[in-house]
Short mmCIF file of C-alpha atoms and ligand atoms in Angstrom, two decimals:
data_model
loop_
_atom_site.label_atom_id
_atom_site.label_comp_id
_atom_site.label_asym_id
_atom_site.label_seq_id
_atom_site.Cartn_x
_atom_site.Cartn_y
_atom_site.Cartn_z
CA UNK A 1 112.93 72.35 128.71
CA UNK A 2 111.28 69.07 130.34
CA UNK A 3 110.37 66.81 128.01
CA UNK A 4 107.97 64.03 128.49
CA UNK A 5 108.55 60.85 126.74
CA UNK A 6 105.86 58.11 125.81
CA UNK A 7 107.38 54.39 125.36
CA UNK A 8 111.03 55.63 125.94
CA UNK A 9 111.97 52.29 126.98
CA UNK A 10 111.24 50.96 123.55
CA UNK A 11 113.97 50.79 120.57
CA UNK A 12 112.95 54.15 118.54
CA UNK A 13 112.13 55.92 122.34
CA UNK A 14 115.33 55.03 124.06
CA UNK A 15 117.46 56.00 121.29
CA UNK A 16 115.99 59.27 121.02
CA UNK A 17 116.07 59.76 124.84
CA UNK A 18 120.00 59.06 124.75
CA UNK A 19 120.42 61.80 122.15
CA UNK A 20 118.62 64.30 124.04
CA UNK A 21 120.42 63.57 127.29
CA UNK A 22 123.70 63.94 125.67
CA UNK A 23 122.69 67.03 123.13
CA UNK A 24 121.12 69.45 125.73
CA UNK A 25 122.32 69.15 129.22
CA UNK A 26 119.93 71.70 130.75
CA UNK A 27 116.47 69.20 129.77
CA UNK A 28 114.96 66.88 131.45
CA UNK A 29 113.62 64.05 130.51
CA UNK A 30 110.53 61.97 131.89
CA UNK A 31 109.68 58.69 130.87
CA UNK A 32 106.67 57.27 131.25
CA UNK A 33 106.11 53.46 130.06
CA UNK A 34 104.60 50.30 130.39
CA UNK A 35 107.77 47.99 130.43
CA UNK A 36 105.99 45.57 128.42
CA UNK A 37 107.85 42.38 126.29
CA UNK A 38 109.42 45.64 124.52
CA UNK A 39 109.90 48.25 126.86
CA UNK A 40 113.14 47.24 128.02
CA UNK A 41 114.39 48.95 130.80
CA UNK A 42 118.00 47.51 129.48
CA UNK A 43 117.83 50.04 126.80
CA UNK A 44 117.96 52.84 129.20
CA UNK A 45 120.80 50.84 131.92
CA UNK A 46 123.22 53.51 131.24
CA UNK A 47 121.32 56.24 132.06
CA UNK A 48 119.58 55.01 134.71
CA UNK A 49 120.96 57.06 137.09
CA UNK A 50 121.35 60.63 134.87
CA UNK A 51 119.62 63.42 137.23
CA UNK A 52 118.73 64.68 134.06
CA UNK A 53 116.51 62.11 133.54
CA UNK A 54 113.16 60.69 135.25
CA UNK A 55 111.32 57.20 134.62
CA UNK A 56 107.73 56.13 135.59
CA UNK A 57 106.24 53.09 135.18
CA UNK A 58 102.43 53.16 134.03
CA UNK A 59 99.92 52.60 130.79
CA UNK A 60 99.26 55.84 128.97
CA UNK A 61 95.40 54.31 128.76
CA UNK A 62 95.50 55.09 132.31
CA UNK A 63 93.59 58.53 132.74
CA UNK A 64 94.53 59.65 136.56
CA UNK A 65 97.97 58.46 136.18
CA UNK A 66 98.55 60.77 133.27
CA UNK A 67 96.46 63.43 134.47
CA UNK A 68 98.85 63.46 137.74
CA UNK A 69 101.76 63.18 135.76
CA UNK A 70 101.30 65.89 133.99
CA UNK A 71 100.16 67.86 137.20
CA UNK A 72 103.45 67.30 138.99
CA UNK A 73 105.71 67.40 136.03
CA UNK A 74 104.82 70.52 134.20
CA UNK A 75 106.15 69.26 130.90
CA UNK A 76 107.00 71.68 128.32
CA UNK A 77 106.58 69.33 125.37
CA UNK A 78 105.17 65.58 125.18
CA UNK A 79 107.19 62.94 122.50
CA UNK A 80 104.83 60.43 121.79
CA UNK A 81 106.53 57.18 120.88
CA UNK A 82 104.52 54.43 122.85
CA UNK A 83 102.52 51.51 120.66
CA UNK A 84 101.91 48.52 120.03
CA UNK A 85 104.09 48.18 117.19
CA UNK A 86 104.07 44.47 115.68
CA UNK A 87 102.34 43.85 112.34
CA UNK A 88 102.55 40.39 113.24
CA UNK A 89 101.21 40.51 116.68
CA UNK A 90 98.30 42.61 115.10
CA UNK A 91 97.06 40.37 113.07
CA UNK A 92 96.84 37.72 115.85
CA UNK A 93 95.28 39.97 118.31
CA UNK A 94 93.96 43.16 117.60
CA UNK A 95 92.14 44.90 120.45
CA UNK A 96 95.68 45.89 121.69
CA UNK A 97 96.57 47.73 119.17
CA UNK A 98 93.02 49.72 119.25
CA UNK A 99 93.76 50.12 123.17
CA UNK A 100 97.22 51.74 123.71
CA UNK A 101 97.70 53.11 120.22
CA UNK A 102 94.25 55.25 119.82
CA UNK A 103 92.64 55.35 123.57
CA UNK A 104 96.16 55.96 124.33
CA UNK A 105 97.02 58.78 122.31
CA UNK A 106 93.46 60.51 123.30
CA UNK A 107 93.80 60.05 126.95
CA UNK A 108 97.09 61.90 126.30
CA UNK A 109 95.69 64.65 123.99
CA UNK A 110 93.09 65.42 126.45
CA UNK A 111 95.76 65.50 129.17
CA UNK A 112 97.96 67.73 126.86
CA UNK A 113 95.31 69.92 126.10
CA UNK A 114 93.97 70.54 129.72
CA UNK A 115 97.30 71.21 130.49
CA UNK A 116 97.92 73.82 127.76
CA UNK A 117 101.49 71.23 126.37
CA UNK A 118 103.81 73.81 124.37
CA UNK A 119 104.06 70.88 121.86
CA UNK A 120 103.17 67.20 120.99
CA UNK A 121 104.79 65.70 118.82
CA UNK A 122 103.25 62.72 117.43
CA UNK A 123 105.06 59.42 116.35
CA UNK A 124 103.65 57.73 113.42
CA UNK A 125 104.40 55.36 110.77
CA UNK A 126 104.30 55.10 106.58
CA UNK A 127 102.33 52.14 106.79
CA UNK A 128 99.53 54.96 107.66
CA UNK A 129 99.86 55.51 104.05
CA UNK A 130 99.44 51.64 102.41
CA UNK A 131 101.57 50.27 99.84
CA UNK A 132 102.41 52.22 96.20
CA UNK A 133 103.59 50.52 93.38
CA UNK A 134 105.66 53.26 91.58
CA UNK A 135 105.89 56.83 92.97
CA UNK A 136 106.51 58.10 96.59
CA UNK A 137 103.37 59.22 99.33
CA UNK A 138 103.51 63.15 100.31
CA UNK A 139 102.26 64.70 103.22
CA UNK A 140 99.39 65.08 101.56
CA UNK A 141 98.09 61.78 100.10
CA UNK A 142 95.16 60.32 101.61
CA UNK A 143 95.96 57.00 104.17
CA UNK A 144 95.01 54.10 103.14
CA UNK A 145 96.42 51.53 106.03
CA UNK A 146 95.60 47.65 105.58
CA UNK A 147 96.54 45.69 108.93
CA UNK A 148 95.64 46.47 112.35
CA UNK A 149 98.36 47.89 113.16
CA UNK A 150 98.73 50.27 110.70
CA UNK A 151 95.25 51.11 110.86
CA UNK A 152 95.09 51.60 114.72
CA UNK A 153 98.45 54.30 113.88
CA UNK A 154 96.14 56.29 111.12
CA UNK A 155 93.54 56.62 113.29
CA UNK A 156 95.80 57.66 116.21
CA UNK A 157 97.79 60.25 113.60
CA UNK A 158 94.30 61.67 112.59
CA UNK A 159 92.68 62.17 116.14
CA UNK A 160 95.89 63.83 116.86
CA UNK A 161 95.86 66.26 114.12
CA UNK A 162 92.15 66.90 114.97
CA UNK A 163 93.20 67.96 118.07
CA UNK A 164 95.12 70.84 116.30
CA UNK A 165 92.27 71.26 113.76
CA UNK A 166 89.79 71.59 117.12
CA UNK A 167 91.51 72.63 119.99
CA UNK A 168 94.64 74.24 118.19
CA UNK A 169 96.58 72.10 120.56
CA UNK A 170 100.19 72.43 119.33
CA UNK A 171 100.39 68.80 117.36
CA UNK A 172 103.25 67.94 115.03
CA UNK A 173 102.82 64.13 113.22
CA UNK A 174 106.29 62.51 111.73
CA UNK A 175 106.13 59.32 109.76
CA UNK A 176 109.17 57.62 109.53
CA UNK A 177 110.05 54.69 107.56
CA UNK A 178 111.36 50.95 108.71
CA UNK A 179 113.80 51.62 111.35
CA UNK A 180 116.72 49.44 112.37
CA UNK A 181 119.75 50.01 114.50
CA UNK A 182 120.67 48.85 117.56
CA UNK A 183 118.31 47.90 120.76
CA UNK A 184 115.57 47.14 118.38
CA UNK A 185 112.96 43.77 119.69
CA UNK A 186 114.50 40.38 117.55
CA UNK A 187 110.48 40.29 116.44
CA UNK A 188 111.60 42.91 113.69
CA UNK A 189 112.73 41.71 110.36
CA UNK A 190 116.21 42.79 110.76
CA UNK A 191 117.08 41.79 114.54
CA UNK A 192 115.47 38.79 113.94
CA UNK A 193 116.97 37.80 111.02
CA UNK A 194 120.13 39.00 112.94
CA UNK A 195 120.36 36.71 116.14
CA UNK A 196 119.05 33.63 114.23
CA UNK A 197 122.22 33.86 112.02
CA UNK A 198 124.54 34.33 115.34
CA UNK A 199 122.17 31.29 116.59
CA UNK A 200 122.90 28.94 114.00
CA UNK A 201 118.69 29.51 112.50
CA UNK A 202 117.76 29.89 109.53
CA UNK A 203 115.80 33.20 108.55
CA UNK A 204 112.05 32.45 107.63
CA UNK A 205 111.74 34.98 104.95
CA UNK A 206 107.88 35.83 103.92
CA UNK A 207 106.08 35.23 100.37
CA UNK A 208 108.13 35.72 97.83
CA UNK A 209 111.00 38.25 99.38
CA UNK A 210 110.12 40.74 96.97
CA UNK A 211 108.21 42.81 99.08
CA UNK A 212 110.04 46.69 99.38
CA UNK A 213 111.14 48.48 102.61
CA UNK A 214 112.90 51.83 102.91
CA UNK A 215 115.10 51.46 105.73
CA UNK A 216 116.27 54.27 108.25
CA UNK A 217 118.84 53.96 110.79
CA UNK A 218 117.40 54.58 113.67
CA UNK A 219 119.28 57.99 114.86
CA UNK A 220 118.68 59.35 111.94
CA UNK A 221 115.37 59.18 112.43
CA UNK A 222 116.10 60.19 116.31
CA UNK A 223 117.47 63.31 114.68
CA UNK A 224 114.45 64.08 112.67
CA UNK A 225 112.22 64.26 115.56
CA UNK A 226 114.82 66.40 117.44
CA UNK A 227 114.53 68.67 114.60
CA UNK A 228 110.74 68.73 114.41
CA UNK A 229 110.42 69.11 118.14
CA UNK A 230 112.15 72.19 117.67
CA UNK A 231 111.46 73.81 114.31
CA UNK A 232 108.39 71.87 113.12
CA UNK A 233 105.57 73.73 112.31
CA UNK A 234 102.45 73.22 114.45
CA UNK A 235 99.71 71.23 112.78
CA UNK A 236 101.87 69.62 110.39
CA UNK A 237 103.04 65.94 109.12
CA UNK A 238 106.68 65.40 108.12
CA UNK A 239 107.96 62.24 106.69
CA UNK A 240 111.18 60.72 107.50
CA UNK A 241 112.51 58.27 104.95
CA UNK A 242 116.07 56.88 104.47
CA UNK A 243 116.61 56.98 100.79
CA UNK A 244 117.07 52.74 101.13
CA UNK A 245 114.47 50.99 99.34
CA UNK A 246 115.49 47.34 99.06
CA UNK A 247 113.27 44.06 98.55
CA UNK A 248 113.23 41.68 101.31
CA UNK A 249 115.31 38.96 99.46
CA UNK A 250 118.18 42.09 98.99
CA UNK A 251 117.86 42.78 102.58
CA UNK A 252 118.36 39.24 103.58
CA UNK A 253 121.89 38.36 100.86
CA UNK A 254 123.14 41.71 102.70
CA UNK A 255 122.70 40.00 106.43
CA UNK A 256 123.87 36.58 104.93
CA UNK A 257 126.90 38.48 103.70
CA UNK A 258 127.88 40.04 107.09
CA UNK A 259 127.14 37.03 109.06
CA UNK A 260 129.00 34.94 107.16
CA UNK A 261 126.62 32.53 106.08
CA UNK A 262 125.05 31.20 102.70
CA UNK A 263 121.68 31.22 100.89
CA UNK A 264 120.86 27.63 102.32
CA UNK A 265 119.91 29.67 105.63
CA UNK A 266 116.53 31.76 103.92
CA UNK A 267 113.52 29.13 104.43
CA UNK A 268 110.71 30.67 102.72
CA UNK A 269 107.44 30.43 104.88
CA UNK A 270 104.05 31.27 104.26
CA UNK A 271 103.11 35.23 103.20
CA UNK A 272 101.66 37.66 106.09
CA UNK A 273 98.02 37.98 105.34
CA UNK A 274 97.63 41.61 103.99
CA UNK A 275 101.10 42.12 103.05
CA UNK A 276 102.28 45.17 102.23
CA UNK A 277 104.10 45.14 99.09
CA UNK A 278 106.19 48.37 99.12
CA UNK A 279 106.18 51.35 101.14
CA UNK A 280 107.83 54.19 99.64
CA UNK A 281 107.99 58.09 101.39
CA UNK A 282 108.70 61.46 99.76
CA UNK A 283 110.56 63.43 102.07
CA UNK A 284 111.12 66.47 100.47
CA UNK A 285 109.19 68.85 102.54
CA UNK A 286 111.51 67.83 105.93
CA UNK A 287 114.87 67.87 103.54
CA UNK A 288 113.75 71.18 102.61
CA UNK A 289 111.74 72.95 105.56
CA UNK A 290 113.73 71.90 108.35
CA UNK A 291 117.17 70.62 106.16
CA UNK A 292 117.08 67.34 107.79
CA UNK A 293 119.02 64.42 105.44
CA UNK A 294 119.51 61.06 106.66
CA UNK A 295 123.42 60.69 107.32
CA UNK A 296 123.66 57.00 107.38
CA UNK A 297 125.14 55.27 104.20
CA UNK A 298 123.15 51.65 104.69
CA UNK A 299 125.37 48.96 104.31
CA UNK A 300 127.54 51.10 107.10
CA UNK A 301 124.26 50.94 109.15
CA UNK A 302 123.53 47.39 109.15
CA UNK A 303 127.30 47.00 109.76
CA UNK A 304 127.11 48.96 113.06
CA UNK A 305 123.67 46.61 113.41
CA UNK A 306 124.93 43.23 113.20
CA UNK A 307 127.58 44.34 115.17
CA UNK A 308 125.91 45.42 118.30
CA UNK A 309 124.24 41.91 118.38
CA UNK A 310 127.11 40.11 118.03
CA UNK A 311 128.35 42.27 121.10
CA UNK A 312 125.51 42.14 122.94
CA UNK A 313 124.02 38.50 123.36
CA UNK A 314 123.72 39.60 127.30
CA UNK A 315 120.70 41.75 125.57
CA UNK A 316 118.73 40.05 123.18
CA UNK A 317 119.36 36.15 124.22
CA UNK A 318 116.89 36.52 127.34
CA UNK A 319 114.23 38.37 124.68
CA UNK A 320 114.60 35.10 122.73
CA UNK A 321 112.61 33.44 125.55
CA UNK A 322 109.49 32.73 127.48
CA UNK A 323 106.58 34.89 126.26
CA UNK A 324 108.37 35.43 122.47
CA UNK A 325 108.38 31.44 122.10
CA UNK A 326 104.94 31.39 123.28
CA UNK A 327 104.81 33.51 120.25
CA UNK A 328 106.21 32.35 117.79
CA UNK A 329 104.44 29.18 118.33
CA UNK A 330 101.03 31.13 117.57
CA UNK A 331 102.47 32.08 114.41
CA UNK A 332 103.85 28.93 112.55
O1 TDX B 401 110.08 36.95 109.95
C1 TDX B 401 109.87 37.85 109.13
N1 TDX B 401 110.04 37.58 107.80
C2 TDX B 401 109.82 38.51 106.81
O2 TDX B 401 109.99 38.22 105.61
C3 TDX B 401 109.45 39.17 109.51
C4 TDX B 401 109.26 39.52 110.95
C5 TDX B 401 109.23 40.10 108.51
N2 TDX B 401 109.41 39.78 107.21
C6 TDX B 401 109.15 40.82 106.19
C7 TDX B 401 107.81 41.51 106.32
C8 TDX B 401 108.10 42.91 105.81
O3 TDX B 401 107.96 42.95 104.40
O4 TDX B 401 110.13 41.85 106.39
C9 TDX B 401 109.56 43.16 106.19
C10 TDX B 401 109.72 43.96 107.45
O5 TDX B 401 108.91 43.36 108.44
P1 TDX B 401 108.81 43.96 109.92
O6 TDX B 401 110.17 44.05 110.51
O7 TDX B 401 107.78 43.17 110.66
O8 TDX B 401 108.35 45.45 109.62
P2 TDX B 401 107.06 46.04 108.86
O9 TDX B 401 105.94 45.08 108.82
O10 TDX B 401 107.54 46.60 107.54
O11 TDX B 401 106.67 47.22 109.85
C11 TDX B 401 107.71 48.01 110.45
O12 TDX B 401 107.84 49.27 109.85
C12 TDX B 401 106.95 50.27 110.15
C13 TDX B 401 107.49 48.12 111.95
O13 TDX B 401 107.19 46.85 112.49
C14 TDX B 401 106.44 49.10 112.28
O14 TDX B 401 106.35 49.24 113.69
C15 TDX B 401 106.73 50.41 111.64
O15 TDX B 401 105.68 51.28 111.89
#
């Protein structure tokens, strides 16, 4: 099989490309991303020079460049990871995320479809869904997405679908919960709160802390997609949860606790506008369709997490730089 991968150089695309690699030595893998702030080609170093695998740099809003792509690669199936992915960087700017994440995800449905793609699977997010009180979002709940972001990944989920509903173009849709694990941009709550601990920072914790994320290790969720790019049905959403709903505030005692360092580091800043309060997925159609389970106990997870940073400064300390200071002084 030759896969093509959107965004592989990001945190969820370059973990999953490692476990394909590794899992079935007969694919191959293409690449194709922007290497943007996030797309990292550091993520991939170690397979860099794999024959199995294949990278190309280019925008997925760029028509001919896909359109050749697919000409010359023949892929068998498209994985389509690459967004804009930032809540944060959404609110401050939002014609990005309409760009890459919607005129993206058509110029590649088009391209998929002219090409007849066995399957393309579709990489979305529970924020699609909005925030629930009480209770879990099915499949089958309508979406009801409130920042930018999240908004620009519901529309991108539906025009994908529609191209199933349309075209019967072989479309699969996950959404996966908050993932964390290692490799992931320090913009994210848990990296961030992560390096500014081994920096000597304290965390700047929104609102009141109370607001709920389930939280999925990151090759768990690798292995959900796996599963769905094999045995998913076509035309069909699956969501991917990790059975870890904690409040922010819980979160951050947990990463105070590993890091060895006490409450006086939370400074609690000003709320996100549009804050989600909790995001909660039922996941009982991929436990029992495709018996996927997430295998990560949590607390092992963020272990493994704080970890890697704490072995891998050579990574993130350059990220902590340049264009994300530029950044971060937007924001405060
Ligand atoms: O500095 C911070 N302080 C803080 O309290 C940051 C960056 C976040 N937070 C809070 C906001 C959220 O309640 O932590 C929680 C998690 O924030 P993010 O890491 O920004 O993630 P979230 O907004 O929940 O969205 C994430 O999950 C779904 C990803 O960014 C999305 O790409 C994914 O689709």
């Amino acid at each position: 099989m030759k896969l093509l991968v959107t965004g592989g150089l990001g945190f969820i695309g370059s973990n999953f490309i490692r476990l394909i690699l590794k899992k079935y030595p007969d694919y191959k893998v293409v690449n194709l991303d922007i290497q943007n702030y996030a797309g990292n080609p550091n993520n991939l170093k170690d397979v860099e020079d794999n024959p199995q695998y294949g990278f190309i740099k280019g925008d997925i809003c760029d028509e001919k460049l896909v359109e050749d792509i697919f000409s010359t690669e023949k892929p068998d199936a498209l994985v389509h990871f690459a967004a804009a992915s930032h809540v944060d960087r959404s609110i401050l700017g939002p014609q990005e995320f309409v760009r890459t994440n919607v005129l993206g995800t058509q110029v590649l449905l088009d391209a998929a479809r002219h090409h007849k793609i066995g399957r393309f699977v579709h990489i979305g997010t529970d924020e699609e869904y909005g925030s629930i009180q009480q209770g879990s979002f099915r499949e089958t709940d309508p979406l009801n997405p409130s920042s930018p972001y999240s908004s620009s990944k519901a529309a991108a989920s539906l025009l994908a679908l529609s191209y199933f509903n349309t075209f019967h173009l072989p479309v699969i849709v996950t959404r996966s919960s908050n993932n964390f694990g290692c490799n992931q941009y320090p913009e994210k709550v848990i990296p961030l709160f992560i390096t500014n601990l081994i920096e000597g920072k304290k965390v700047p914790l929104y609102g009141d802390g109370f607001n709920v994320r389930d939280w999925l290790y990151v090759l768990d969720n690798c292995k959900a997609i796996d599963e769905v790019l094999h045995k998913g049905k076509e035309g069909e959403i699956y969501n991917v949860g990790g059975d870890n709903e904690f409040s922010n505030i819980e979160l951050t005692k947990l990463l105070l606790k590993f890091l060895e360092k006490d409450a006086s580091y939370i400074e609690y800043v000003k709320d996100r506008p549009g804050h989600d309060r909790r995001y909660s997925l039922d996941c009982s159609k991929i436990k029992e369709k495709l018996n996927w389970q997430p295998k990560f106990e949590f607390n092992y997870g963020i272990y493994l997490t704080a970890d890697w940073y704490r072995k891998n400064e050579w990574w993130w300390k350059p990220l902590k730089s340049g264009e994300y200071l530029e950044y971060y002084k937007k924001q405060y």
